[in-house]
Amino acid sequence: MAALSEHFTLCGLLTGTDDGKSEILGVEPAGEPDRVLVTDSVQAVTLYKVSDQKPQGAWAVKQGQSITCPAVLNPESGEFIVVHDDKVLRIWKEDNVNLDIAFKATLSADVCRIHTLPNTDPLVLFKGGAVHFLDSLLTDPQQKIGTVLSDGERIVWSEIFADDGQPLIVYLTQQFSNYFVYIHKFSPVCVCKYHLKPNTEDSTILDCSGSVKSKIFTLLTLYSSGQVCQTPFPVSLINKETERVVSASPLLQLSGPIEVGALNFLDESHVAVLISSSSEQKECLSIWNTTFQTLQAARNFQQRTSAQLWCYDNKLFVPHGKTLVVVPYVCEASCLASVLGKSRNIQTSVLENVPFVNWDKLVGKDPETKPSNAGAQKKTRERKTNANAGNGTESILYPFDVQNISQTQTEAFVQQLLLGKEDTDFQITVGKITQGLVKRCMADPKFYPQSSFVQLVQTNTLSYSLCPDLLSLFLEKRDVPLLQLCLHSFPDVPEVILCSCLKAFLSISEKLVNAAQINTELASLYIDVGDKDKEHKYTEHPEEPSVLQNGFSPTALEEDSCDELIAESLPQTTQKATCPISIKRAVLVNSILISPYNESFLLPHLKDMSGDQVMFFLRYLLYLYLKFNENITINHPGKQMPTVSQIVDWMSMLLDAHFATVVILSDAKALLNKIQKTVKSQLKFYSEMNKIEGCLAELKELKCPARVSARYSIEVLQLY
């Protein structure tokens, strides 16, 4: 099976064509799985971290120059390579800021593409069809480059593959209405030319992709007629003396005709296709199973663009409008039932495929023991004869049916169920019984076995994907202890649920918070709440410590005041600031701060928070930030504590999501000024630390004197 996940925008694109479409020359891997090099069709190369959607470096050529082939990373040296104006080669490292001072070499022939493979020197493909290693070109850039192609023949597609650790360059050329495939092998060096006959007449090739397996190179071609064809080429039998004629055999039939399209090989059984038909003003991205010729997933894009497609690290990169869109995908092994829609959807819980479990084994009963009341047992369990057993005994299997038992019976049953932790089906059993309980609770509002849910979650075998409705049920019941427990136990809580939990923790009444059973032992070591568990009303000017610790003091804040009225209103007191929320609520909010998330997915949901919730949350975050920075040597206990970095990230996201709201609110002015002064004081602190960095470095080079035998000694170090 295959599926397309929710797409997101990596970056904006410049308009590179006369008709307003945005084109890019290429998207190439940049060493690490999460980084790519994006080369636009104008003048720039940008390095992006995909998970953060943020650029990590950008380089541009001068005005009047133009990049003519995609930039690539040399995996051997860690350097970037690009060609501009067809012949000028540039090589630079990531820490180089200016491309003008990078290494420059002018070649004697026009370059088509640069291809790289791990543990292999980069290969330069020239427009004339010749292929040379980069090192050999750098020794003599002006060396004569031969021509392989005939007159009027041009390269329309090329790619590099690995054949038993050796590079294999394959490129497709077009000469009028004829297409030719060239396979360039390097061990030994030989080139073979094939004349590719189309499967249908009057159709053109829109894009190609391929793969190498067991000495067979398979070329996939997308035709304007709507067909995807495949052509196998034996790599081991390459003979450059002969030119062979090969025909493409049909593999898939798409809806045609196709105006523009792109094709990418994903794995042995799946291909990704991006097509734009002449009749519809939109594009369709789809994943097809080539083994069973079935459509697995599809995504429509409303705007028609240049139909370009790249694939790296289980992500598809598609230029859409004026942005570059990333579409994560998954491909799994398929059976005939799954591709025909006879099996469950892969996005549903995996527990849907496991209808029964041997409950007798889990609860410690003898499966051969017959029940005393057979008539009553028929209502709640099924009998299944074991055909492989020669003794004719029966294995009693209980369905996951908890719809007709009382809450007391449910709690007793779950306690007995947990005795089978060593069984191999224990995780499936816990998931199934949890699903049954959730369905029962949604159908019957009076039924809510909280203690059973606590026991099931504490097994650490559940996750959000196993039981997606569990957290929604807890949110509906306002069960904050169980929400906190799930946040600590589940590794895959989505951002929308995370934000819903945050809003619930901030808006729930203090009466319910105090009544909840929440462990505050660790939190009491670093949170000052004043009166016992009393919710403190936040004032515009909370009190601060007067001692300068780790760069903080009220005096320092006043000296950097950008608003005299705010500075004058700051209290002159040495009383410690108290937490603006109760300690139990603080523990709940901390479970949100330490939860994993993706900023791009979380930010839209943060915008749904009300102004009061934003101010409430910001005040607590500022309190935590100041508290944790009072003393840099403070030891915060436990793994359930947010770090300073996490606190700053949440403050930044909250301000990004609600900047306009916070600026308009009148009671937010003092808080914003306080945050600004806090940042300024930290900048001053780090600036002073940088000043003595050189002196501290000198200490390492000083020769240590011989140890003095006396108990007490004074050592003088002179710093110049």
XYZ file of N, CA and C in Angstrom, residues 5 18 75 97 131 144 210-211 228 234 245 284 351 366 388 427 470 478 489 506 547 552 595 612 642 653 698 708:
84
model
N 0.923 11.887 2.589
C 0.621 12.644 3.804
C 0.307 14.095 3.459
N 8.036 33.406 -18.984
C 7.232 34.531 -19.466
C 5.754 34.380 -19.133
N 29.777 14.287 -2.201
C 29.767 13.557 -0.922
C 31.156 13.208 -0.417
N 30.563 32.518 2.197
C 29.419 33.416 2.085
C 29.252 33.934 0.661
N 31.288 12.020 -20.964
C 31.225 11.976 -19.500
C 32.645 11.908 -18.964
N 40.418 19.084 -24.387
C 39.419 18.914 -25.433
C 38.409 17.856 -25.023
N 14.155 5.497 -13.656
C 14.689 4.154 -13.834
C 15.288 3.593 -12.573
N 15.720 2.324 -12.682
C 16.348 1.631 -11.560
C 17.214 0.512 -12.102
N 2.465 4.857 -19.303
C 3.762 4.676 -18.666
C 4.307 3.338 -19.161
N 19.997 -4.927 -20.467
C 21.008 -5.702 -19.731
C 22.307 -4.918 -19.607
N 17.865 -1.751 -31.507
C 16.528 -1.149 -31.511
C 15.681 -1.871 -30.466
N -2.399 16.651 -11.002
C -2.713 15.519 -10.124
C -1.431 14.761 -9.821
N -4.796 -2.284 14.553
C -5.516 -3.278 15.337
C -6.768 -3.753 14.616
N -7.346 -22.351 31.559
C -7.045 -23.494 30.714
C -7.984 -23.475 29.526
N -5.755 -28.110 13.112
C -4.434 -28.739 13.123
C -4.246 -29.665 14.308
N 0.261 -6.284 23.477
C 0.028 -4.937 22.966
C -1.241 -4.876 22.123
N -8.922 8.081 21.755
C -8.734 8.053 23.207
C -8.530 9.456 23.768
N -12.743 16.244 30.120
C -11.893 17.155 30.889
C -11.074 16.389 31.948
N 3.275 9.441 27.709
C 3.428 8.055 27.244
C 3.386 7.916 25.736
N -5.269 25.461 30.081
C -5.300 26.881 30.423
C -6.693 27.364 30.810
N 19.251 40.445 43.074
C 20.633 39.997 42.960
C 20.916 39.641 41.513
N 20.750 38.709 35.156
C 19.429 39.271 35.399
C 19.434 40.098 36.673
N 6.577 18.116 25.085
C 6.082 17.186 24.066
C 6.713 17.511 22.713
N -7.037 35.950 25.892
C -6.807 35.700 27.319
C -5.891 34.496 27.527
N 10.733 21.250 31.413
C 11.098 21.915 30.152
C 12.466 22.572 30.267
N 6.986 30.984 19.155
C 5.840 30.535 18.369
C 4.569 31.269 18.758
N 43.327 31.856 27.061
C 44.735 31.930 27.451
C 45.046 31.022 28.629
N 52.071 22.246 44.915
C 52.643 22.592 46.210
C 52.176 21.573 47.237
